[in-house]
Amino acid sequence: MRDSAEKSLIIDDIINAKEERDHLQKKLIDDNPSNQFHRGHVQYKLPVSITTDTNQQTILWYRQSDVRQCTSLKFRVVEKYTIPYIGKEVQDRLNSTWCPIKHIVKLQIGVPILEHFIKQNSAHLNHILSTVEKLHIGYESKFKHIKETCIKTLVTITPNLRSLIFRGVTLESAHLTAICSIKSLRKVEISHTLNILPGFLTVLCSGLPLLEIIKSTDFKISDVPKPYRSKIKKLARVYMEETDETLEFPNLQQCLVTLGDLEYHHQPDHCIFINKLKSIVLPATLSRIIIRSDNLPNANNYLIDIGFQYIKDAIHSKKFNKEIKNQQIYYTINSFDKYLRDSHKST
């Protein structure tokens, strides 16, 4: 009888302990008011940096130059299969409920994957791309041509688009018309392309009412239409060797000037430009002029008066830069070795 009673007490204690644990679980976790809210789709316990790096490596590994070069040389036959597969992989990731990427502001993407996205009739995918404000479109391997219908579709998919960059992409006049349909654009950059369309600046300036920043392969300052110069705030890679035009841009804030000595067998003309600069009334809003030059200019009295000096470029170890604020000049020296030789001779 005694053993039977002790056994019953032990069983009762076990049952009571289990009931207490269940009650505690229900009180602290299951029925806890602090947990009664929408946590979102993802509950990552890993740091954000690790999660971001993991997604970048799994999606963008094929964009690395060395891997792409090997793919181009050794797996040309597989290339036709790779791009659609990668595009589907990226699309599946973005459409996944568990994808942490829900608010994309800046997007860098290749032509084939962008066109693959455009073809998809996915409301979820369109919602994700609707927040993009800066879009960088580059070529992938042999894919250098983009359809103008793809650009026109960006009007509805990316209503907040402010910056559009084409790098290495072949553009025709129809593409410029499609670009002008995106009225929200404030910046357009076209670089590393072989076909420079004549009069493309006129088309862009007249078709984009909010355009403020233009960056392209070397173009003359006279190519910018005078009626639209008042709204331009930034210019890049302006070519001023064969023009008498001046910087008649009342709201210009930054200008990058490409001199003739960047071309093969050209004589340095930075001295000519500096002399011209003396007679130019710079816009009151201008904060910086950037001059790219292969030759180290002489520190004459004019340069000394405006505080001309050199600083080292942290990004390009073989370049020396000079940067001065408030209507001053920035020089890029493309040959650090030459600078050292000239300095050694002068000493």
PDB file of N, CA and C in Angstrom, residues 271-304:
ATOM      1  N   CYS A 271      47.223  74.893 -70.420  1.00  0.00           N
ATOM      2  CA  CYS A 271      47.610  76.299 -70.281  1.00  0.00           C
ATOM      3  C   CYS A 271      46.640  77.202 -71.038  1.00  0.00           C
ATOM      4  N   ILE A 272      46.221  76.738 -72.237  1.00  0.00           N
ATOM      5  CA  ILE A 272      45.260  77.510 -73.020  1.00  0.00           C
ATOM      6  C   ILE A 272      43.945  77.627 -72.267  1.00  0.00           C
ATOM      7  N   PHE A 273      43.533  76.525 -71.662  1.00  0.00           N
ATOM      8  CA  PHE A 273      42.273  76.550 -70.932  1.00  0.00           C
ATOM      9  C   PHE A 273      42.365  77.455 -69.709  1.00  0.00           C
ATOM     10  N   ILE A 274      43.493  77.411 -69.021  1.00  0.00           N
ATOM     11  CA  ILE A 274      43.661  78.261 -67.840  1.00  0.00           C
ATOM     12  C   ILE A 274      43.615  79.732 -68.234  1.00  0.00           C
ATOM     13  N   ASN A 275      44.240  80.076 -69.373  1.00  0.00           N
ATOM     14  CA  ASN A 275      44.174  81.461 -69.843  1.00  0.00           C
ATOM     15  C   ASN A 275      42.742  81.849 -70.204  1.00  0.00           C
ATOM     16  N   LYS A 276      42.012  80.897 -70.808  1.00  0.00           N
ATOM     17  CA  LYS A 276      40.610  81.168 -71.122  1.00  0.00           C
ATOM     18  C   LYS A 276      39.790  81.296 -69.844  1.00  0.00           C
ATOM     19  N   LEU A 277      40.160  80.512 -68.840  1.00  0.00           N
ATOM     20  CA  LEU A 277      39.417  80.534 -67.591  1.00  0.00           C
ATOM     21  C   LEU A 277      39.492  81.896 -66.914  1.00  0.00           C
ATOM     22  N   LYS A 278      40.590  82.617 -67.140  1.00  0.00           N
ATOM     23  CA  LYS A 278      40.736  83.937 -66.524  1.00  0.00           C
ATOM     24  C   LYS A 278      39.679  84.915 -67.022  1.00  0.00           C
ATOM     25  N   SER A 279      39.295  84.762 -68.285  1.00  0.00           N
ATOM     26  CA  SER A 279      38.343  85.703 -68.872  1.00  0.00           C
ATOM     27  C   SER A 279      36.897  85.264 -68.718  1.00  0.00           C
ATOM     28  N   ILE A 280      36.684  84.109 -68.093  1.00  0.00           N
ATOM     29  CA  ILE A 280      35.327  83.593 -67.932  1.00  0.00           C
ATOM     30  C   ILE A 280      34.769  84.022 -66.577  1.00  0.00           C
ATOM     31  N   VAL A 281      33.574  84.551 -66.599  1.00  0.00           N
ATOM     32  CA  VAL A 281      32.878  84.862 -65.354  1.00  0.00           C
ATOM     33  C   VAL A 281      32.161  83.589 -64.906  1.00  0.00           C
ATOM     34  N   LEU A 282      32.691  82.968 -63.878  1.00  0.00           N
ATOM     35  CA  LEU A 282      32.143  81.693 -63.433  1.00  0.00           C
ATOM     36  C   LEU A 282      30.792  81.897 -62.754  1.00  0.00           C
ATOM     37  N   PRO A 283      29.878  80.941 -62.914  1.00  0.00           N
ATOM     38  CA  PRO A 283      28.576  81.047 -62.242  1.00  0.00           C
ATOM     39  C   PRO A 283      28.747  81.116 -60.731  1.00  0.00           C
ATOM     40  N   ALA A 284      27.900  81.887 -60.091  1.00  0.00           N
ATOM     41  CA  ALA A 284      27.998  82.040 -58.636  1.00  0.00           C
ATOM     42  C   ALA A 284      27.720  80.737 -57.909  1.00  0.00           C
ATOM     43  N   THR A 285      26.963  79.834 -58.543  1.00  0.00           N
ATOM     44  CA  THR A 285      26.629  78.565 -57.900  1.00  0.00           C
ATOM     45  C   THR A 285      27.714  77.516 -58.067  1.00  0.00           C
ATOM     46  N   LEU A 286      28.703  77.772 -58.924  1.00  0.00           N
ATOM     47  CA  LEU A 286      29.718  76.764 -59.238  1.00  0.00           C
ATOM     48  C   LEU A 286      30.626  76.532 -58.035  1.00  0.00           C
ATOM     49  N   SER A 287      30.724  75.274 -57.618  1.00  0.00           N
ATOM     50  CA  SER A 287      31.555  74.935 -56.466  1.00  0.00           C
ATOM     51  C   SER A 287      32.816  74.193 -56.863  1.00  0.00           C
ATOM     52  N   ARG A 288      32.862  73.632 -58.074  1.00  0.00           N
ATOM     53  CA  ARG A 288      34.032  72.834 -58.432  1.00  0.00           C
ATOM     54  C   ARG A 288      34.142  72.686 -59.943  1.00  0.00           C
ATOM     55  N   ILE A 289      35.350  72.877 -60.464  1.00  0.00           N
ATOM     56  CA  ILE A 289      35.665  72.537 -61.849  1.00  0.00           C
ATOM     57  C   ILE A 289      36.684  71.410 -61.801  1.00  0.00           C
ATOM     58  N   ILE A 290      36.416  70.347 -62.509  1.00  0.00           N
ATOM     59  CA  ILE A 290      37.315  69.198 -62.528  1.00  0.00           C
ATOM     60  C   ILE A 290      37.976  69.142 -63.896  1.00  0.00           C
ATOM     61  N   ILE A 291      39.306  69.106 -63.926  1.00  0.00           N
ATOM     62  CA  ILE A 291      40.046  69.049 -65.181  1.00  0.00           C
ATOM     63  C   ILE A 291      40.886  67.777 -65.188  1.00  0.00           C
ATOM     64  N   ARG A 292      40.661  66.934 -66.170  1.00  0.00           N
ATOM     65  CA  ARG A 292      41.440  65.707 -66.316  1.00  0.00           C
ATOM     66  C   ARG A 292      42.606  65.995 -67.248  1.00  0.00           C
ATOM     67  N   SER A 293      43.811  65.728 -66.787  1.00  0.00           N
ATOM     68  CA  SER A 293      44.994  66.068 -67.573  1.00  0.00           C
ATOM     69  C   SER A 293      46.079  65.033 -67.350  1.00  0.00           C
ATOM     70  N   ASP A 294      46.796  64.700 -68.434  1.00  0.00           N
ATOM     71  CA  ASP A 294      47.937  63.796 -68.323  1.00  0.00           C
ATOM     72  C   ASP A 294      49.201  64.519 -67.901  1.00  0.00           C
ATOM     73  N   ASN A 295      49.196  65.817 -67.975  1.00  0.00           N
ATOM     74  CA  ASN A 295      50.405  66.585 -67.712  1.00  0.00           C
ATOM     75  C   ASN A 295      50.237  67.435 -66.463  1.00  0.00           C
ATOM     76  N   LEU A 296      51.307  67.550 -65.726  1.00  0.00           N
ATOM     77  CA  LEU A 296      51.303  68.363 -64.523  1.00  0.00           C
ATOM     78  C   LEU A 296      51.395  69.834 -64.914  1.00  0.00           C
ATOM     79  N   PRO A 297      50.369  70.641 -64.662  1.00  0.00           N
ATOM     80  CA  PRO A 297      50.406  72.048 -65.066  1.00  0.00           C
ATOM     81  C   PRO A 297      51.364  72.848 -64.198  1.00  0.00           C
ATOM     82  N   ASN A 298      51.887  73.894 -64.798  1.00  0.00           N
ATOM     83  CA  ASN A 298      52.783  74.774 -64.050  1.00  0.00           C
ATOM     84  C   ASN A 298      51.985  75.599 -63.047  1.00  0.00           C
ATOM     85  N   ALA A 299      52.530  75.710 -61.863  1.00  0.00           N
ATOM     86  CA  ALA A 299      51.850  76.472 -60.812  1.00  0.00           C
ATOM     87  C   ALA A 299      52.119  77.953 -61.015  1.00  0.00           C
ATOM     88  N   ASN A 300      51.422  78.556 -61.991  1.00  0.00           N
ATOM     89  CA  ASN A 300      51.620  79.982 -62.255  1.00  0.00           C
ATOM     90  C   ASN A 300      50.885  80.819 -61.207  1.00  0.00           C
ATOM     91  N   ASN A 301      50.982  82.118 -61.367  1.00  0.00           N
ATOM     92  CA  ASN A 301      50.407  83.009 -60.359  1.00  0.00           C
ATOM     93  C   ASN A 301      48.890  82.851 -60.254  1.00  0.00           C
ATOM     94  N   TYR A 302      48.261  82.589 -61.406  1.00  0.00           N
ATOM     95  CA  TYR A 302      46.804  82.458 -61.373  1.00  0.00           C
ATOM     96  C   TYR A 302      46.382  81.251 -60.545  1.00  0.00           C
ATOM     97  N   LEU A 303      47.072  80.124 -60.757  1.00  0.00           N
ATOM     98  CA  LEU A 303      46.743  78.931 -59.988  1.00  0.00           C
ATOM     99  C   LEU A 303      47.063  79.115 -58.513  1.00  0.00           C
ATOM    100  N   ILE A 304      48.145  79.811 -58.234  1.00  0.00           N
ATOM    101  CA  ILE A 304      48.504  80.055 -56.836  1.00  0.00           C
ATOM    102  C   ILE A 304      47.459  80.934 -56.163  1.00  0.00           C
TER     103      ILE A 304
END
